[in-house]
mmCIF file of C-alpha atoms in Angstrom:
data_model
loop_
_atom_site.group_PDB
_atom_site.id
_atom_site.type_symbol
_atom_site.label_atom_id
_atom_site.label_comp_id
_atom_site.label_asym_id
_atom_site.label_seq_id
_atom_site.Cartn_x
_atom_site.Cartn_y
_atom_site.Cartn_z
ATOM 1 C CA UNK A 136 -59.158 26.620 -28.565
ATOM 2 C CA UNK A 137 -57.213 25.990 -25.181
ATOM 3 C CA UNK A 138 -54.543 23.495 -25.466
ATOM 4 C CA UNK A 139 -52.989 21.814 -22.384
ATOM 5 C CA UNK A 140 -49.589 20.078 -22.980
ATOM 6 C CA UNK A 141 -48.713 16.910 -20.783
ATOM 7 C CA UNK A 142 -45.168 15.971 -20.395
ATOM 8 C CA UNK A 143 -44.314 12.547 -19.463
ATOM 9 C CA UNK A 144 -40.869 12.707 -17.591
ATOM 10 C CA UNK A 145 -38.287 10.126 -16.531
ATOM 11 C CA UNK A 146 -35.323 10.517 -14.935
ATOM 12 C CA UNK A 147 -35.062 13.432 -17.236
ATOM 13 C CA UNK A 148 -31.685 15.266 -18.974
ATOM 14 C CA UNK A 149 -32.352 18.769 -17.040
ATOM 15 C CA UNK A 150 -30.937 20.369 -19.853
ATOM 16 C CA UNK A 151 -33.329 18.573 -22.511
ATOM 17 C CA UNK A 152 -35.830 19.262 -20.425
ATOM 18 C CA UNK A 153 -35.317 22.648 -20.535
ATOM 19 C CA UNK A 154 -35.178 22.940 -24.145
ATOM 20 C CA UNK A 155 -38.313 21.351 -24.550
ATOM 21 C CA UNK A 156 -39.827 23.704 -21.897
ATOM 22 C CA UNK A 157 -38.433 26.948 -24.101
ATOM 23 C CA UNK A 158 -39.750 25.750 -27.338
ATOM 24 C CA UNK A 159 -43.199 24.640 -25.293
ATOM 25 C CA UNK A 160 -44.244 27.445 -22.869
ATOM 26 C CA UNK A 161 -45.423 30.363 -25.381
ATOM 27 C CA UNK A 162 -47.483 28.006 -27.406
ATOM 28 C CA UNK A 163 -50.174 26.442 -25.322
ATOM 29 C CA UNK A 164 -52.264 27.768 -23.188
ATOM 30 C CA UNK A 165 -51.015 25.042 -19.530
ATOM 31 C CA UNK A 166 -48.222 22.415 -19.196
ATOM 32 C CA UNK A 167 -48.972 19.395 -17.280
ATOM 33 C CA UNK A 168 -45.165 17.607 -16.041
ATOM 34 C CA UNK A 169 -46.088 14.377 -15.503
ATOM 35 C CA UNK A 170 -43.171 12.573 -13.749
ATOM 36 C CA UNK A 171 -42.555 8.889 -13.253
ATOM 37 C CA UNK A 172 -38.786 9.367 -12.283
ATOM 38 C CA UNK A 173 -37.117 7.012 -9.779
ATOM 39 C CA UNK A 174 -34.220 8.331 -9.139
ATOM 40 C CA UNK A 175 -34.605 10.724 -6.100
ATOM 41 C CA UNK A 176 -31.250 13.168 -7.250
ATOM 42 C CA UNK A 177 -32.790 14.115 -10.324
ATOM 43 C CA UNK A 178 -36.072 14.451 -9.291
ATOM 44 C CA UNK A 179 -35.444 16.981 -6.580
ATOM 45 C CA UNK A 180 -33.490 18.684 -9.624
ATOM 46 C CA UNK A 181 -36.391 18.877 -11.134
ATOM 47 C CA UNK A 182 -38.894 19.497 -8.871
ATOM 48 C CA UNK A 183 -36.243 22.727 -8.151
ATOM 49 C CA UNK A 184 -36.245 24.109 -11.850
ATOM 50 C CA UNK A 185 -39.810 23.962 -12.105
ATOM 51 C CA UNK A 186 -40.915 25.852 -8.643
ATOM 52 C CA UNK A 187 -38.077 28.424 -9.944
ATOM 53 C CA UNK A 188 -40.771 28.821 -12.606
ATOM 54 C CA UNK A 189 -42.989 30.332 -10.461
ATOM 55 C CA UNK A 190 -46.392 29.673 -13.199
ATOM 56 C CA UNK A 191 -49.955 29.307 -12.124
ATOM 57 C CA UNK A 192 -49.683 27.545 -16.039
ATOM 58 C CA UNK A 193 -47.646 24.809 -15.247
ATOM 59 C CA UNK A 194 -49.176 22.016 -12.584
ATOM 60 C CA UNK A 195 -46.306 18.874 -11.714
ATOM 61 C CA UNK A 196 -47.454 15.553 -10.865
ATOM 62 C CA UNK A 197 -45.066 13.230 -8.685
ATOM 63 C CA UNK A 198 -46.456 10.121 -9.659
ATOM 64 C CA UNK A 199 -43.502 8.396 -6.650
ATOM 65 C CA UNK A 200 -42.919 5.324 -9.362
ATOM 66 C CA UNK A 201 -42.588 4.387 -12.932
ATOM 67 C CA UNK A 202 -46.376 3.459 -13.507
ATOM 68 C CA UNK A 203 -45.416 3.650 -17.524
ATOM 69 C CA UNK A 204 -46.083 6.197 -20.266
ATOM 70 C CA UNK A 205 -49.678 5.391 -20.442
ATOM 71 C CA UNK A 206 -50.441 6.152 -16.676
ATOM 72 C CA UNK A 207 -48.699 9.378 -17.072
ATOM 73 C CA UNK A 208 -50.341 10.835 -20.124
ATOM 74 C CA UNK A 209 -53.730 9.832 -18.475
ATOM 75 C CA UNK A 210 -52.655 11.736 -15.746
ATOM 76 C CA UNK A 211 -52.129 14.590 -17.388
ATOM 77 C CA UNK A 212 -55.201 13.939 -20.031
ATOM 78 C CA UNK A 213 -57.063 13.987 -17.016
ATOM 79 C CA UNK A 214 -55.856 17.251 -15.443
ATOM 80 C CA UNK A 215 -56.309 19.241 -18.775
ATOM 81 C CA UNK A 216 -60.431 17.669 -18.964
ATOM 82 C CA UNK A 217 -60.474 18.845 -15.716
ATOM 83 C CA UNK A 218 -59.586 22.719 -16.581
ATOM 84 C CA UNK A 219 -61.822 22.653 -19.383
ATOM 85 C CA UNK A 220 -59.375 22.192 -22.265
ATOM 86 C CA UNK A 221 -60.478 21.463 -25.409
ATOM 87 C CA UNK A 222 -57.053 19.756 -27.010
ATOM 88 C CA UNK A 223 -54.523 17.945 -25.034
ATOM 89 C CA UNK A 224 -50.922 17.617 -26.591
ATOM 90 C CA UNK A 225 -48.573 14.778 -25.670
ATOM 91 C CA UNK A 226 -44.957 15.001 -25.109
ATOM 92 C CA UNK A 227 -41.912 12.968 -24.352
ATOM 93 C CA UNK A 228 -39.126 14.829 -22.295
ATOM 94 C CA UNK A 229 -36.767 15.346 -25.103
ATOM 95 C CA UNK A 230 -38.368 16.567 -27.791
ATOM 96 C CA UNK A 231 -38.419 20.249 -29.033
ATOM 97 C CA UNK A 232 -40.759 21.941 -30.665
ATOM 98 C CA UNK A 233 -40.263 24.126 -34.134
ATOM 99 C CA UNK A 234 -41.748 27.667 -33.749
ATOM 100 C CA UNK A 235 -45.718 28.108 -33.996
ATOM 101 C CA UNK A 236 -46.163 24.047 -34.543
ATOM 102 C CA UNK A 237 -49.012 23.760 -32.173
ATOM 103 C CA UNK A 238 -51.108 26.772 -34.127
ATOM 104 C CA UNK A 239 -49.880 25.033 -37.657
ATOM 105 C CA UNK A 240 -51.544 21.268 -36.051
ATOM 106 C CA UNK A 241 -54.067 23.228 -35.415
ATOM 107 C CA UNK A 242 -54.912 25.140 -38.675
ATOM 108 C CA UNK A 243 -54.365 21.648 -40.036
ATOM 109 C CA UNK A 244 -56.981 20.189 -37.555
ATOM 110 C CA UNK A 245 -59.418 22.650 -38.428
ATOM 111 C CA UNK A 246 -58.907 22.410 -42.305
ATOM 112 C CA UNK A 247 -59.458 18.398 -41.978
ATOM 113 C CA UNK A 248 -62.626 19.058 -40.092
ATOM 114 C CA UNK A 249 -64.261 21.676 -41.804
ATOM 115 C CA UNK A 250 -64.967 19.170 -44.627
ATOM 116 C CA UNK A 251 -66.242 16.347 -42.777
ATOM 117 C CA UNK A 252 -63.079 14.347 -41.981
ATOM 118 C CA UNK A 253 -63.083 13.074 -38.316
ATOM 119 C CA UNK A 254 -59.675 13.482 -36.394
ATOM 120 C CA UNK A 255 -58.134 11.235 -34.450
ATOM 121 C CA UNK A 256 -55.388 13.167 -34.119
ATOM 122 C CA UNK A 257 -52.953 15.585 -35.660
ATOM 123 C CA UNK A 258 -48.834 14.940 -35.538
ATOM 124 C CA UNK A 259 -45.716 16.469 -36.936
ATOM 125 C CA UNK A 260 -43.416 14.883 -38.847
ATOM 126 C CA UNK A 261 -40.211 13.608 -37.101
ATOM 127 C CA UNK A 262 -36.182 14.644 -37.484
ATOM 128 C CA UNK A 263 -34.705 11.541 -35.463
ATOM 129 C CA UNK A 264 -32.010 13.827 -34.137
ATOM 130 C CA UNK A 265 -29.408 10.497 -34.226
ATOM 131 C CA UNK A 266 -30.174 9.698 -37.787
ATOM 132 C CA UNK A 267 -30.954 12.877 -39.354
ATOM 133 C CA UNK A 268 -34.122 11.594 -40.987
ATOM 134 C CA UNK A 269 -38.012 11.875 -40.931
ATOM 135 C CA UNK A 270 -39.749 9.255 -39.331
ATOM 136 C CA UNK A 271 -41.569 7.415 -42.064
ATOM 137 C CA UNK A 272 -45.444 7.434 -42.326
ATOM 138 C CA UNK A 273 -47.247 3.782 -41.333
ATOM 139 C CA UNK A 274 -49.883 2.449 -43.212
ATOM 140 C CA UNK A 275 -51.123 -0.971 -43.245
ATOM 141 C CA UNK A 276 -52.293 -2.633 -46.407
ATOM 142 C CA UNK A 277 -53.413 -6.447 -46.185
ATOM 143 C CA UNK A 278 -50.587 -8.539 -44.401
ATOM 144 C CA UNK A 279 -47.882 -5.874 -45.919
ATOM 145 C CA UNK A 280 -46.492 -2.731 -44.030
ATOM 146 C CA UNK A 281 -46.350 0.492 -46.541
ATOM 147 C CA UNK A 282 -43.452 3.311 -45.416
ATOM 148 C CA UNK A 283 -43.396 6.764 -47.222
ATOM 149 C CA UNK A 284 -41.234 9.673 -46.236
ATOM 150 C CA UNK A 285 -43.634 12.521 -45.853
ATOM 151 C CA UNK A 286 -43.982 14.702 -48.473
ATOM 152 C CA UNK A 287 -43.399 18.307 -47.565
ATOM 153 C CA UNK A 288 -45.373 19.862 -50.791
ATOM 154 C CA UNK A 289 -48.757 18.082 -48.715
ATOM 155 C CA UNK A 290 -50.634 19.772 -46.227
ATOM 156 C CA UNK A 291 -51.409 16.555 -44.462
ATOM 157 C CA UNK A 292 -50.848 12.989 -44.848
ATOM 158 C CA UNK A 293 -52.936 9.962 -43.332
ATOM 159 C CA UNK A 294 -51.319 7.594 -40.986
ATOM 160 C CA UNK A 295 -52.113 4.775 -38.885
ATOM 161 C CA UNK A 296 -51.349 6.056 -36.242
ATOM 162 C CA UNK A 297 -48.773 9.011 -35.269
ATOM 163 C CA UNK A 298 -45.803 8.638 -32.599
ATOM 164 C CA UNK A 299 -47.139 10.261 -29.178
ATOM 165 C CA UNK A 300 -45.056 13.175 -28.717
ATOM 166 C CA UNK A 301 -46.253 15.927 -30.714
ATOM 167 C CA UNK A 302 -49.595 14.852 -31.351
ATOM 168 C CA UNK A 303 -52.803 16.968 -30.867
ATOM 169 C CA UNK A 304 -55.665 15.193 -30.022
ATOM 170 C CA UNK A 305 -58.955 16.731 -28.857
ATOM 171 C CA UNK A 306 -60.498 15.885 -25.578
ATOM 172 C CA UNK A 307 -63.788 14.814 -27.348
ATOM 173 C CA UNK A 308 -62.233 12.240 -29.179
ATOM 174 C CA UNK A 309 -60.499 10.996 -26.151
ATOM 175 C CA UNK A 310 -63.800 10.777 -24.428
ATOM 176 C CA UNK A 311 -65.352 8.042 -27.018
ATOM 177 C CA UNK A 312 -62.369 6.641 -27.830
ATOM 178 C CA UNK A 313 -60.997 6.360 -24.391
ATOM 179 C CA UNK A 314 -57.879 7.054 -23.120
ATOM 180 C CA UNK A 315 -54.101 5.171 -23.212
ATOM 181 C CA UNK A 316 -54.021 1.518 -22.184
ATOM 182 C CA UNK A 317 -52.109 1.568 -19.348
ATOM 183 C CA UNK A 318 -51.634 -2.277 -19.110
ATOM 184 C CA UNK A 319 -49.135 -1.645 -22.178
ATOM 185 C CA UNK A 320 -47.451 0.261 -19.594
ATOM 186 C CA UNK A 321 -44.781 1.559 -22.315
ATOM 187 C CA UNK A 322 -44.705 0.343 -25.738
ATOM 188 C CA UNK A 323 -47.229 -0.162 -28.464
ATOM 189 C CA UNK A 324 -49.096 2.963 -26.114
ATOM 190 C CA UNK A 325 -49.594 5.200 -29.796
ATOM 191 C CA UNK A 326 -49.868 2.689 -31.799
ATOM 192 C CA UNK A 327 -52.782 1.150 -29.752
ATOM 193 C CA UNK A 328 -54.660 4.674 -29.472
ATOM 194 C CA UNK A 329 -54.130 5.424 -33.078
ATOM 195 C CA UNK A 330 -55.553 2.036 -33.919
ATOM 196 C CA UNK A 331 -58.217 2.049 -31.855
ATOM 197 C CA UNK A 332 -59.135 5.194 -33.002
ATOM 198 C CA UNK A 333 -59.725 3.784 -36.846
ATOM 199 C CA UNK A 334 -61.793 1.097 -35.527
ATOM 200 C CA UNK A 335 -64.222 4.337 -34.211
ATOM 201 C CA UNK A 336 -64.068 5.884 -37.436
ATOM 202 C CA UNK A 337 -61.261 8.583 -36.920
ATOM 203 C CA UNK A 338 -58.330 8.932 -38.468
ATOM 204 C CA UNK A 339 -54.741 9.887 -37.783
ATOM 205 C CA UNK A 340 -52.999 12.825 -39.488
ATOM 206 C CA UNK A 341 -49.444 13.922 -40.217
ATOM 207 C CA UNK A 342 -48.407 17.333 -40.918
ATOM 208 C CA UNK A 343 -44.905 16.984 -42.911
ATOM 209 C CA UNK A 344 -44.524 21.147 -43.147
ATOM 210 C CA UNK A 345 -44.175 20.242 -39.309
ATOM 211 C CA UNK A 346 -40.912 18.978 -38.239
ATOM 212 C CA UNK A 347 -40.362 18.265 -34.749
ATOM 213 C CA UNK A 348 -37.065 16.942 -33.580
ATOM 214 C CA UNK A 349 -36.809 14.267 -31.254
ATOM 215 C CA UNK A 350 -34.824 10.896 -30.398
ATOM 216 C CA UNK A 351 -36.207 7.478 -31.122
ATOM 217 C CA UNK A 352 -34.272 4.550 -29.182
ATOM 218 C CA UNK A 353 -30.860 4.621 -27.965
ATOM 219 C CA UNK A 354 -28.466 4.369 -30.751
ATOM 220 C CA UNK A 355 -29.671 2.496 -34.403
ATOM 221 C CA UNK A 356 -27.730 0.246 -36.850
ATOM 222 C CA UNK A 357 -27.475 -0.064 -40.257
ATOM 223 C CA UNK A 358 -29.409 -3.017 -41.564
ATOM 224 C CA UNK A 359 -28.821 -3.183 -45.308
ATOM 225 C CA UNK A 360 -30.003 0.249 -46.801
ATOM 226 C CA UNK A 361 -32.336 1.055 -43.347
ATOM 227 C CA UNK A 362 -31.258 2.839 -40.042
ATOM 228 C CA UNK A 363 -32.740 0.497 -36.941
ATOM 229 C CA UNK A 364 -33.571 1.729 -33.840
ATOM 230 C CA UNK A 365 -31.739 0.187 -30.852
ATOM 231 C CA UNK A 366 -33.589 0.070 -27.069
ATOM 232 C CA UNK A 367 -32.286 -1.190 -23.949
ATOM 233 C CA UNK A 368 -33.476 -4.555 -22.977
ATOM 234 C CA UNK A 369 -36.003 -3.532 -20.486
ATOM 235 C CA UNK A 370 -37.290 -1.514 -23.718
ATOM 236 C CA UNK A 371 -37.083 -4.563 -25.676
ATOM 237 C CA UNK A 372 -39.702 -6.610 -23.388
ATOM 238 C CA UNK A 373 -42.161 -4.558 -23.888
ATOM 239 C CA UNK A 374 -41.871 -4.341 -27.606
ATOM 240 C CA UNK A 375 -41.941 -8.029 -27.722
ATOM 241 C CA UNK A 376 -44.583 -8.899 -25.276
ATOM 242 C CA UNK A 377 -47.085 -5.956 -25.976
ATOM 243 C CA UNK A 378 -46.574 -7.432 -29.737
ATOM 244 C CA UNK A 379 -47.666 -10.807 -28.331
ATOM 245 C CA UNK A 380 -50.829 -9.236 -26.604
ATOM 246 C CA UNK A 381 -51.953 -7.337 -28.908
ATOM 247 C CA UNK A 382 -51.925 -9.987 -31.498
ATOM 248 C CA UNK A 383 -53.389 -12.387 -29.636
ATOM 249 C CA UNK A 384 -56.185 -10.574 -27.916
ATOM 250 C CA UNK A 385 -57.360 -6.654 -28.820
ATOM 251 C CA UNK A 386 -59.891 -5.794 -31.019
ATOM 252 C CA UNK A 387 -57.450 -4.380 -33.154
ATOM 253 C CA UNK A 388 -57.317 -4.529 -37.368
ATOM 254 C CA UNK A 389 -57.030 -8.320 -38.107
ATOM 255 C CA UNK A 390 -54.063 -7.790 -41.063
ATOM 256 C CA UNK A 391 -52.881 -5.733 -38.370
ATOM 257 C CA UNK A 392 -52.689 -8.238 -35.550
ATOM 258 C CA UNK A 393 -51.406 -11.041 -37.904
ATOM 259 C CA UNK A 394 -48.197 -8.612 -39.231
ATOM 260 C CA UNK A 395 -47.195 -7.926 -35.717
ATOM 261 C CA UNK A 396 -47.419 -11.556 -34.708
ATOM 262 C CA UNK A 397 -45.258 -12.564 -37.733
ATOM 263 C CA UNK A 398 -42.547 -10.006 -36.775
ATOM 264 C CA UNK A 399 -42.149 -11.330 -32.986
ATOM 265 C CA UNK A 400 -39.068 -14.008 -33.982
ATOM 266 C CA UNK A 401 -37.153 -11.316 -36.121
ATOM 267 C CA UNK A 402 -37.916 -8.914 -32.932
ATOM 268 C CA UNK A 403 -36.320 -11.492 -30.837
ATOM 269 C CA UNK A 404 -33.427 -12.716 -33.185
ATOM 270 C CA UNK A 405 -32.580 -9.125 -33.716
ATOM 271 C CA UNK A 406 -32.557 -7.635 -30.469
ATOM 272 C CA UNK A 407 -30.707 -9.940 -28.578
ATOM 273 C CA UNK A 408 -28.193 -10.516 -31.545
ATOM 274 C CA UNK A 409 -27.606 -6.717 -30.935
ATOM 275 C CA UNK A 410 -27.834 -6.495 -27.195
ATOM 276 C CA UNK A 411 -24.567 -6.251 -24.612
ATOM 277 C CA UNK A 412 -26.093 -9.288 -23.146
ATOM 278 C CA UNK A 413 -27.202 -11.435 -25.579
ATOM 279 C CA UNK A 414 -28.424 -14.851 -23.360
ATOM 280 C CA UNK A 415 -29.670 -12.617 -20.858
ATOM 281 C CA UNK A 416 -32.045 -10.545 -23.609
ATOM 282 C CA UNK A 417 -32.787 -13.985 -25.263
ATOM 283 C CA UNK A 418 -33.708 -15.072 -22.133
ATOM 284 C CA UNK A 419 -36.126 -12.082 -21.174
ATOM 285 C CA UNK A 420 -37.726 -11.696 -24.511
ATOM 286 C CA UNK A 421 -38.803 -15.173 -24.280
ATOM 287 C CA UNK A 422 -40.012 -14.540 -21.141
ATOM 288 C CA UNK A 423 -41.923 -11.465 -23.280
ATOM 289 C CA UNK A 424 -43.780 -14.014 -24.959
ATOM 290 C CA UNK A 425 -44.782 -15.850 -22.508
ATOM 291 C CA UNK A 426 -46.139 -12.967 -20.459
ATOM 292 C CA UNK A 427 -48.053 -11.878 -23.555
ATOM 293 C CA UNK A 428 -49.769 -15.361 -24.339
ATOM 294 C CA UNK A 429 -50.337 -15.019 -20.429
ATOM 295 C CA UNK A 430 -51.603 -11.866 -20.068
ATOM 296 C CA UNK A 431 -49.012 -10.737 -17.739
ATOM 297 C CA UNK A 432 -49.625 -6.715 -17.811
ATOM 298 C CA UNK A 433 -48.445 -4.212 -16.131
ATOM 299 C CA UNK A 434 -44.703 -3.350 -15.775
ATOM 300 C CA UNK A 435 -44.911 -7.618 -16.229
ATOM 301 C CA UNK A 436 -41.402 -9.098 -15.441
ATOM 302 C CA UNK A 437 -39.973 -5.969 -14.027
ATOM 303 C CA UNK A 438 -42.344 -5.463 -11.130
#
């Protein structure tokens, strides 16, 4: 079954990059580069590594701007239905992938569907390479939030919804579910799709034999006996006002909808208590909200 990766770049570490590229280009079948990079220097850095390439397999998109994650995986979604592909498999720039993972997703996939399940999608389990541990697995239950560490003797575990890079998701499924939001622009993109995806009847898988390393946020803090993710305050807007929108007017799970919207103060309180400019990130998350209840989309604030 042909699987075309698309790789979502921006403003890229060359030699992350690379690594991903290594543990990427024996194990599907095309690699789509997807690149929303501003910054001209490391672009034409870049652009340079891959035509030293020199593979009719790999196809790069200069998207010019930073039209967000979702624009840029649609891009690339869009180039592998357009080859034919039967799979497409997301990736962020600096993730790397463990030996054989996309045939184990797959034997996974096929397992799942061979007794009647109907897959959303199929993720690894993740080593947050600041933290050293596996990103936990979401479910929600009523108006609480249940985390579990995967559990490596299973051969698959039921999320949610799984983080984007690393997850297999067939082209068919994309075609009735539809494709990224792109007025998320970057956060809340997964979550959405995997969401989304349950309200059609599919359902999100992880695979915790799987382990894919890769770096959530920019540094984390210790809150009591839990590592938190940090993000920079352009990060942080989205978080917050994505949270607001989705809330307030998708389609998604109603317990759902009301647990986000209950979290949106603590977002705010702890964010800007952590950020190097705290009345500045006060001051933009609220703006977050407002541009949520207002339906500001798009790269909102920042455009």
């Amino acid at each position: 079954m042909s699987v075309v990766a698309t790789v979502v770049l921006f403003n890229p570490n060359l030699a992350l990059l690379k690594r991903l590229y290594k543990s990427l280009y024996n194990q599907v079948d095309s690699i789509v580069f997807s690149d929303n990079s501003e910054d001209r220097s490391i672009k034409k850095d870049v652009k340079n590594w891959i035509n030293q390439l020199i593979s009719s397999d790999i196809i790069y998109l200069d998207l010019h701007k930073n039209h967000g994650i979702a624009y840029a995986q649609n891009k690339g979604i869009e180039v592998a239905k357009a080859s034919g592909a039967k799979f497409v498999l997301l990736l962020d720039q600096d993730s790397a992938l463990p030996d054989n993972m996309v045939s184990d997703l797959m034997t996974v996939y096929i397992s799942l569907i061979t007794v009647g399940h109907k897959v959303a999608t199929v993720g690894p389990a993740f080593l947050d390479e600041k933290t050293s541990e596996l990103a936990k697995v979401i479910r929600h239950r009523k108006l609480r939030v249940h985390k579990s560490i995967p559990n490596q003797s299973n051969n698959f575990e039921v999320a949610d919804y799984v983080i984007s890079s690393g997850s297999l998701i067939p082209i068919e499924v994309l075609d009735e579910v539809g494709d990224m939001d792109e007025q998320l622009f970057i956060d809340w993109v997964d979550i959405e799709w995997g969401m989304r995806a349950k309200r059609y009847g599919y359902v999100s898988y992880i695979a915790p034999r799987v382990i894919m390393r890769h770096s959530i946020g920019d540094e984390y803090v210790k809150f009591g006996h839990k590592n938190i993710n940090l993000h920079t305050d352009f990060r942080n807007y989205f978080i917050v006002r994505n949270s607001i929108y989705l809330s307030l007017y998708s389609k998604l799970p109603l317990n759902f909808r009301i647990i986000q919207l209950g979290k949106v103060p603590l977002y705010i309180l702890f964010y800007s208590y952590h950020s190097k400019k705290r009345l500045y990130s006060f001051g933009l998350l609220t703006k977050a909200v407002i541009d949520g209840i207002l339906k500001n989309m798009g790269k909102g604030h920042f455009k």
